[in-house]
């Protein structure tokens, strides 16, 4: 091990130990945390099934940085590259449109075999897989409604697709020996103020009930539902609102997915985690960064990321929380985006684990808010970076910005030749 990294770590270790924080134990803990790397950052949410269809559903990618993956092989190669620069063992999050098959198959007819190459690859790489039915970028989603569509035939198409998705997820879970989280998000909503807010919600409830009818063991598949406040083209009303899914998930024993970009701009998901986990078993996070709207910017080390990490650590919620990333920035190197967002998320968890939580709790209980504030602020400049560098070294991934050079040469040798 590099001498400077080792001695900086030992110095940091002593400093943290003074407050009862065992950095060696923290790193063992961190090693067990899985992040779900979203495949759709690798190709600007295009997928492979309907290549000529443009992205719909009120989400948008801007930028045309060269080199994005356009085949399953390229996407896997890029994911491998990204994962080689991220410490830990993680998961990859697939969307249905990323099926790897030569067959011409529509979403309602997808089967586990259309994803077998992903499964084989995940096995070989020691990765878990998560899944999402794709309820956008399709002819049957063109008018902005899917599972709550007034036309029963269109609803039926999407119900079939979601049922098929759960079977695919079950297969992932069985093959990989760890549960696959299947997240259901659909864009359904109105651009302008609706007259009837209730009927689409009743239809969505009924469609979801039909989809979840089949019992699938939680050892293989965990269902999650993702709410949203608004999208492009659904500014006035989204069928699957937060309140809708709070009620739905609680009454049906499903996991809620909180996406950091799906609320009012000053509303934060960090403040929702403890409440939701009082009443549900499991939580899915879509770690994202909304800049003025649900813009899905690459996750940076901002206050909200740190606050999310603190909530998970302090509340003891990590075993019940699935952490997924959800951003798509087409204006920078696609692999760098993954690396930056994932490393930040893991690093934020590390920072949270390195805080003197017991001391802070005690100060709070004693109404000593001065100590609470003083310690919280001082700990922001404690040497977590030395612990992070040591962790990266031990995990054989690049230390500090050294990964950027690797991305640059990969860009030169692989991406720009595509
Ligand atoms: C959209 C949701 C959803 C998608 C992915 C691609 O606003 O956040 O999670 O980003 O399914
Ligand atoms: Zn999301």
XYZ file of C-alpha atoms and ligand atoms in Angstrom:
430
model
C 0.000 0.000 0.000
C 1.092 3.532 -0.804
C 2.918 4.906 2.245
C 1.184 8.300 2.296
C -2.264 6.747 2.036
C -1.512 4.305 4.821
C -0.138 6.920 7.203
C -2.930 9.416 6.492
C -5.388 6.647 7.246
C -3.692 5.798 10.524
C -3.808 9.461 11.539
C -7.511 9.701 10.629
C -8.174 6.451 12.460
C -6.728 7.923 15.667
C -8.766 11.120 15.315
C -12.041 9.285 14.809
C -11.247 6.813 17.579
C -11.149 9.696 20.043
C -14.906 9.951 19.530
C -15.443 6.219 19.682
C -15.616 5.735 15.921
C -13.923 2.577 14.690
C -12.888 3.282 11.101
C -11.929 -0.345 10.395
C -15.420 -1.469 11.395
C -16.970 1.317 9.353
C -15.164 0.140 6.229
C -16.385 -3.438 6.748
C -19.897 -2.068 7.051
C -19.516 0.053 3.930
C -18.247 -2.915 1.946
C -21.647 -4.588 2.332
C -23.670 -1.729 0.908
C -24.873 -2.221 -2.636
C -25.683 0.564 -5.039
C -27.851 -0.207 -8.038
C -26.194 1.255 -11.098
C -28.850 2.347 -13.602
C -28.065 1.010 -17.066
C -29.938 3.883 -18.727
C -27.213 6.426 -17.959
C -25.049 4.519 -20.449
C -27.091 5.266 -23.548
C -29.320 8.279 -22.807
C -32.348 6.067 -21.968
C -32.650 4.654 -25.480
C -32.633 0.906 -24.915
C -32.394 -1.743 -27.631
C -35.939 -2.828 -28.389
C -37.282 0.201 -30.236
C -34.272 2.082 -31.444
C -36.158 4.483 -33.679
C -38.536 5.560 -30.886
C -37.580 8.739 -29.129
C -37.657 9.109 -25.362
C -41.130 9.937 -24.060
C -42.915 9.980 -20.714
C -41.946 13.523 -19.773
C -38.332 12.736 -19.012
C -35.520 14.221 -21.055
C -31.829 13.784 -21.758
C -29.924 16.776 -23.050
C -26.449 16.708 -24.566
C -24.886 14.603 -27.266
C -21.579 13.525 -25.805
C -20.009 10.999 -28.167
C -19.508 7.311 -27.510
C -22.726 6.206 -25.854
C -23.414 2.486 -25.931
C -25.699 1.297 -28.697
C -25.594 -2.472 -28.249
C -25.952 -4.693 -25.165
C -22.281 -5.693 -25.559
C -21.148 -2.086 -25.518
C -23.341 -1.279 -22.545
C -21.968 -4.209 -20.562
C -18.418 -3.284 -21.492
C -19.053 0.287 -20.287
C -20.681 -0.904 -17.082
C -17.697 -3.121 -16.395
C -15.408 -0.172 -16.933
C -17.430 2.028 -14.585
C -17.693 -0.678 -11.941
C -13.930 -1.167 -12.015
C -13.618 2.380 -10.667
C -16.251 2.096 -7.945
C -15.328 0.349 -4.689
C -17.590 -2.496 -3.531
C -19.870 -5.153 -5.062
C -22.996 -3.699 -6.577
C -26.085 -4.265 -8.703
C -27.104 -3.219 -12.189
C -30.574 -1.833 -12.775
C -32.167 -2.807 -16.094
C -35.197 -1.432 -17.879
C -37.344 -3.695 -20.026
C -36.276 -1.908 -23.230
C -32.745 -3.191 -22.598
C -33.705 -6.770 -23.535
C -30.812 -8.497 -25.268
C -32.366 -10.478 -28.101
C -32.421 -10.742 -31.868
C -36.160 -11.463 -31.775
C -38.670 -8.763 -32.596
C -40.641 -8.838 -29.398
C -43.064 -6.335 -27.919
C -43.140 -5.365 -24.250
C -46.159 -7.490 -23.382
C -44.445 -10.630 -24.660
C -41.076 -10.318 -22.954
C -39.777 -13.388 -21.187
C -36.828 -14.181 -18.945
C -34.957 -15.694 -21.888
C -34.760 -12.258 -23.544
C -32.522 -11.233 -20.649
C -30.500 -14.402 -20.255
C -27.307 -12.803 -21.545
C -27.648 -10.141 -18.851
C -28.082 -12.862 -16.240
C -25.053 -14.796 -17.449
C -23.001 -11.643 -17.414
C -24.195 -10.651 -13.938
C -23.275 -14.089 -12.646
C -19.845 -13.935 -14.170
C -19.293 -10.449 -12.694
C -20.765 -11.257 -9.285
C -23.457 -8.604 -9.657
C -27.103 -8.453 -8.661
C -29.795 -7.245 -11.055
C -32.800 -4.972 -10.545
C -35.593 -4.389 -13.022
C -38.119 -1.853 -14.336
C -41.022 -2.303 -16.704
C -40.746 0.421 -19.363
C -43.993 2.370 -19.581
C -42.802 5.038 -22.005
C -41.096 5.453 -25.410
C -43.793 3.236 -26.943
C -46.749 3.678 -29.267
C -49.165 2.662 -26.515
C -47.854 5.416 -24.236
C -47.982 8.183 -26.802
C -50.901 10.110 -25.290
C -49.331 10.109 -21.850
C -51.436 7.353 -20.254
C -50.605 3.698 -19.637
C -51.961 1.734 -16.676
C -54.637 4.357 -16.047
C -55.596 4.694 -19.709
C -59.347 4.979 -20.316
C -59.093 2.382 -23.100
C -59.151 -1.101 -21.530
C -57.110 -2.602 -24.382
C -54.239 -0.230 -23.793
C -54.426 -0.838 -20.053
C -54.357 -4.563 -20.721
C -51.207 -4.221 -22.829
C -49.409 -2.473 -19.981
C -50.731 -4.853 -17.353
C -49.319 -7.731 -19.379
C -46.013 -5.928 -19.664
C -45.768 -5.400 -15.919
C -46.726 -8.998 -15.205
C -44.051 -10.140 -17.639
C -41.579 -7.848 -15.888
C -42.214 -9.442 -12.516
C -41.572 -12.873 -14.005
C -38.291 -11.638 -15.436
C -37.386 -10.202 -12.040
C -38.236 -13.472 -10.329
C -35.918 -15.235 -12.747
C -33.118 -12.757 -11.916
C -33.655 -13.358 -8.220
C -33.567 -17.128 -8.587
C -30.542 -17.170 -10.861
C -28.483 -14.681 -8.907
C -29.413 -15.721 -5.380
C -30.471 -12.250 -4.292
C -33.774 -10.411 -4.668
C -34.405 -8.244 -7.692
C -36.185 -4.973 -6.951
C -38.817 -4.268 -9.606
C -39.754 -0.621 -9.725
C -43.008 0.464 -11.295
C -43.061 3.992 -12.602
C -45.376 5.308 -15.259
C -45.782 8.837 -16.620
C -49.597 9.006 -16.596
C -50.899 12.523 -16.168
C -52.385 15.665 -17.700
C -50.687 18.778 -18.973
C -53.626 20.892 -17.878
C -56.006 20.839 -14.957
C -58.252 17.785 -15.112
C -61.914 17.702 -14.293
C -61.820 14.156 -12.981
C -58.846 13.385 -10.790
C -60.376 10.304 -9.294
C -61.192 8.011 -12.216
C -57.603 7.657 -13.531
C -56.436 6.895 -9.993
C -59.085 4.217 -9.596
C -57.995 2.677 -12.876
C -54.347 2.783 -11.821
C -55.205 1.098 -8.523
C -57.111 -1.645 -10.316
C -54.347 -2.202 -12.876
C -51.730 -2.473 -10.165
C -53.878 -4.875 -8.169
C -54.147 -7.054 -11.249
C -50.378 -6.904 -11.849
C -49.559 -7.874 -8.268
C -52.121 -10.664 -8.085
C -49.524 -13.326 -8.597
C -47.597 -13.956 -5.406
C -43.850 -13.989 -5.969
C -41.487 -14.774 -3.142
C -39.703 -11.763 -1.680
C -36.566 -13.848 -1.797
C -36.626 -13.283 -5.563
C -38.632 -10.191 -6.292
C -39.473 -7.035 -4.353
C -42.083 -4.727 -5.907
C -41.717 -0.975 -5.585
C -43.916 1.887 -6.783
C -42.552 5.336 -7.657
C -44.532 8.544 -7.287
C -44.006 11.862 -8.988
C -45.267 15.408 -8.672
C -45.064 16.443 -12.316
C -43.346 15.740 -15.604
C -42.975 17.491 -18.916
C -46.491 17.248 -20.338
C -48.000 16.247 -16.989
C -47.443 19.525 -15.196
C -50.923 19.812 -13.699
C -51.731 16.311 -12.604
C -49.882 13.028 -12.174
C -52.054 10.002 -11.511
C -49.413 8.233 -9.395
C -48.854 11.036 -6.922
C -47.081 10.676 -3.596
C -50.336 10.382 -1.667
C -51.634 7.804 -4.127
C -48.624 5.569 -3.627
C -48.396 6.134 0.119
C -51.874 4.697 0.359
C -51.249 2.032 -2.228
C -47.959 0.779 -0.835
C -49.153 0.768 2.776
C -52.340 -1.110 2.009
C -50.701 -3.622 -0.361
C -47.431 -4.125 1.430
C -45.256 -2.775 -1.392
C -42.054 -0.777 -1.203
C -42.242 2.932 -1.914
C -39.666 4.421 -4.245
C -38.608 7.936 -3.345
C -36.939 9.757 -6.225
C -35.058 12.872 -5.067
C -36.357 14.811 -8.068
C -40.043 13.992 -7.743
C -41.193 16.551 -5.206
C -41.633 20.289 -4.861
C -38.246 21.972 -5.322
C -37.791 22.773 -1.635
C -39.132 19.440 -0.429
C -36.515 16.792 0.365
C -36.738 13.018 0.490
C -34.297 12.817 3.411
C -37.095 14.034 5.666
C -39.485 11.336 4.443
C -37.385 8.223 5.011
C -37.977 7.827 8.750
C -41.733 8.312 8.441
C -42.156 5.879 5.607
C -40.058 3.180 7.223
C -42.179 3.388 10.365
C -45.049 1.997 8.353
C -43.508 -0.076 5.537
C -40.899 -2.797 5.507
C -38.758 -1.650 2.647
C -37.799 1.449 0.776
C -36.295 2.084 -2.631
C -34.395 5.282 -3.308
C -33.754 6.887 -6.653
C -30.773 9.014 -5.829
C -30.853 11.870 -8.282
C -30.256 15.634 -8.380
C -33.028 17.944 -9.456
C -31.798 21.343 -10.621
C -34.898 23.567 -10.525
C -37.001 20.681 -11.814
C -36.745 16.895 -12.141
C -33.678 17.349 -14.312
C -31.841 14.156 -13.304
C -28.403 15.753 -13.018
C -25.456 13.635 -11.909
C -25.426 13.263 -8.133
C -22.935 15.547 -6.405
C -21.804 15.708 -2.785
C -24.455 18.230 -1.838
C -26.300 18.756 1.428
C -29.242 16.603 0.452
C -27.110 13.622 -0.549
C -25.334 13.802 2.794
C -28.627 14.180 4.637
C -30.064 11.112 2.874
C -26.988 9.131 3.868
C -27.228 10.355 7.466
C -30.856 9.333 7.725
C -30.082 5.837 6.449
C -27.167 5.420 8.826
C -28.625 7.033 11.939
C -31.989 5.362 11.623
C -30.427 1.954 11.047
C -32.351 1.845 7.786
C -29.668 0.485 5.468
C -30.818 -3.156 5.710
C -34.321 -2.146 4.608
C -33.341 0.357 1.927
C -32.450 -0.363 -1.675
C -30.311 2.396 -3.087
C -30.666 2.997 -6.802
C -29.245 5.813 -8.880
C -31.406 7.683 -11.345
C -29.820 10.387 -13.440
C -29.025 10.817 -17.099
C -26.724 13.478 -18.383
C -25.871 13.302 -22.067
C -23.502 16.254 -21.954
C -20.531 14.540 -20.307
C -18.716 11.236 -20.679
C -21.311 8.569 -19.918
C -18.981 6.449 -17.838
C -17.664 9.390 -15.862
C -21.256 10.246 -14.939
C -21.745 6.781 -13.434
C -18.447 6.929 -11.598
C -19.020 10.399 -10.153
C -22.565 9.678 -9.010
C -21.777 6.275 -7.524
C -18.589 7.310 -5.797
C -20.377 10.295 -4.301
C -23.236 8.168 -3.020
C -20.870 5.686 -1.387
C -18.675 8.465 -0.051
C -21.701 10.211 1.475
C -22.577 6.979 3.281
C -19.015 6.758 4.528
C -19.165 10.326 5.831
C -22.412 9.549 7.614
C -20.914 6.419 9.168
C -17.973 8.481 10.418
C -20.101 10.866 12.463
C -20.281 10.706 16.271
C -23.962 9.818 16.244
C -24.203 8.775 19.891
C -22.599 11.996 21.053
C -24.909 14.049 18.863
C -27.958 12.147 20.062
C -26.964 12.749 23.652
C -26.507 16.471 23.060
C -29.919 16.617 21.421
C -31.591 14.694 24.243
C -30.054 17.101 26.751
C -31.238 20.076 24.720
C -27.612 21.050 24.220
C -28.188 22.354 20.711
C -24.944 24.303 20.819
C -22.904 21.115 21.013
C -25.099 19.483 18.383
C -24.428 22.282 15.921
C -20.756 22.733 16.802
C -19.891 19.045 16.442
C -21.913 18.579 13.284
C -20.063 21.456 11.684
C -16.585 20.469 12.897
C -17.067 16.934 11.650
C -17.627 18.246 8.163
C -13.889 18.817 7.923
C -12.735 15.662 9.666
C -10.416 13.629 7.407
C -12.984 11.309 5.821
C -11.014 11.728 2.585
C -8.109 9.779 4.073
C -10.467 6.956 5.016
C -11.993 7.041 1.530
C -8.590 6.894 -0.178
C -7.608 3.951 1.989
C -10.890 2.218 1.162
C -10.375 2.727 -2.579
C -6.819 1.428 -2.357
C -7.924 -1.681 -0.483
C -10.687 -2.256 -3.045
C -8.142 -1.909 -5.892
C -9.988 0.967 -7.516
C -8.389 4.281 -8.498
C -7.618 6.722 -5.700
C -8.988 10.272 -5.886
C -9.193 11.651 -9.430
C -6.901 8.976 -10.887
C -9.989 7.338 -12.410
C -10.397 10.274 -14.766
C -7.252 9.308 -16.658
C -8.666 5.798 -17.057
C -11.896 7.194 -18.425
C -9.938 9.391 -20.821
C -7.936 6.522 -22.247
C -11.075 4.357 -22.502
C -12.720 7.215 -24.342
C -9.805 7.416 -26.756
C -9.414 3.673 -27.289
C -13.027 2.530 -27.202
C -15.744 5.183 -27.096
C -14.559 7.472 -29.871
C -14.103 4.499 -32.191
C -17.790 3.559 -32.000
C -38.964 9.234 -14.106
C -38.574 8.302 -13.012
C -38.088 6.949 -13.451
C -37.145 6.999 -14.636
C -36.508 5.681 -14.993
C -35.841 5.716 -16.300
O -39.227 10.489 -13.662
O -37.635 8.908 -12.188
O -37.503 6.302 -12.380
O -36.148 7.949 -14.447
O -37.443 4.684 -14.909
Zn -36.785 7.667 -10.674
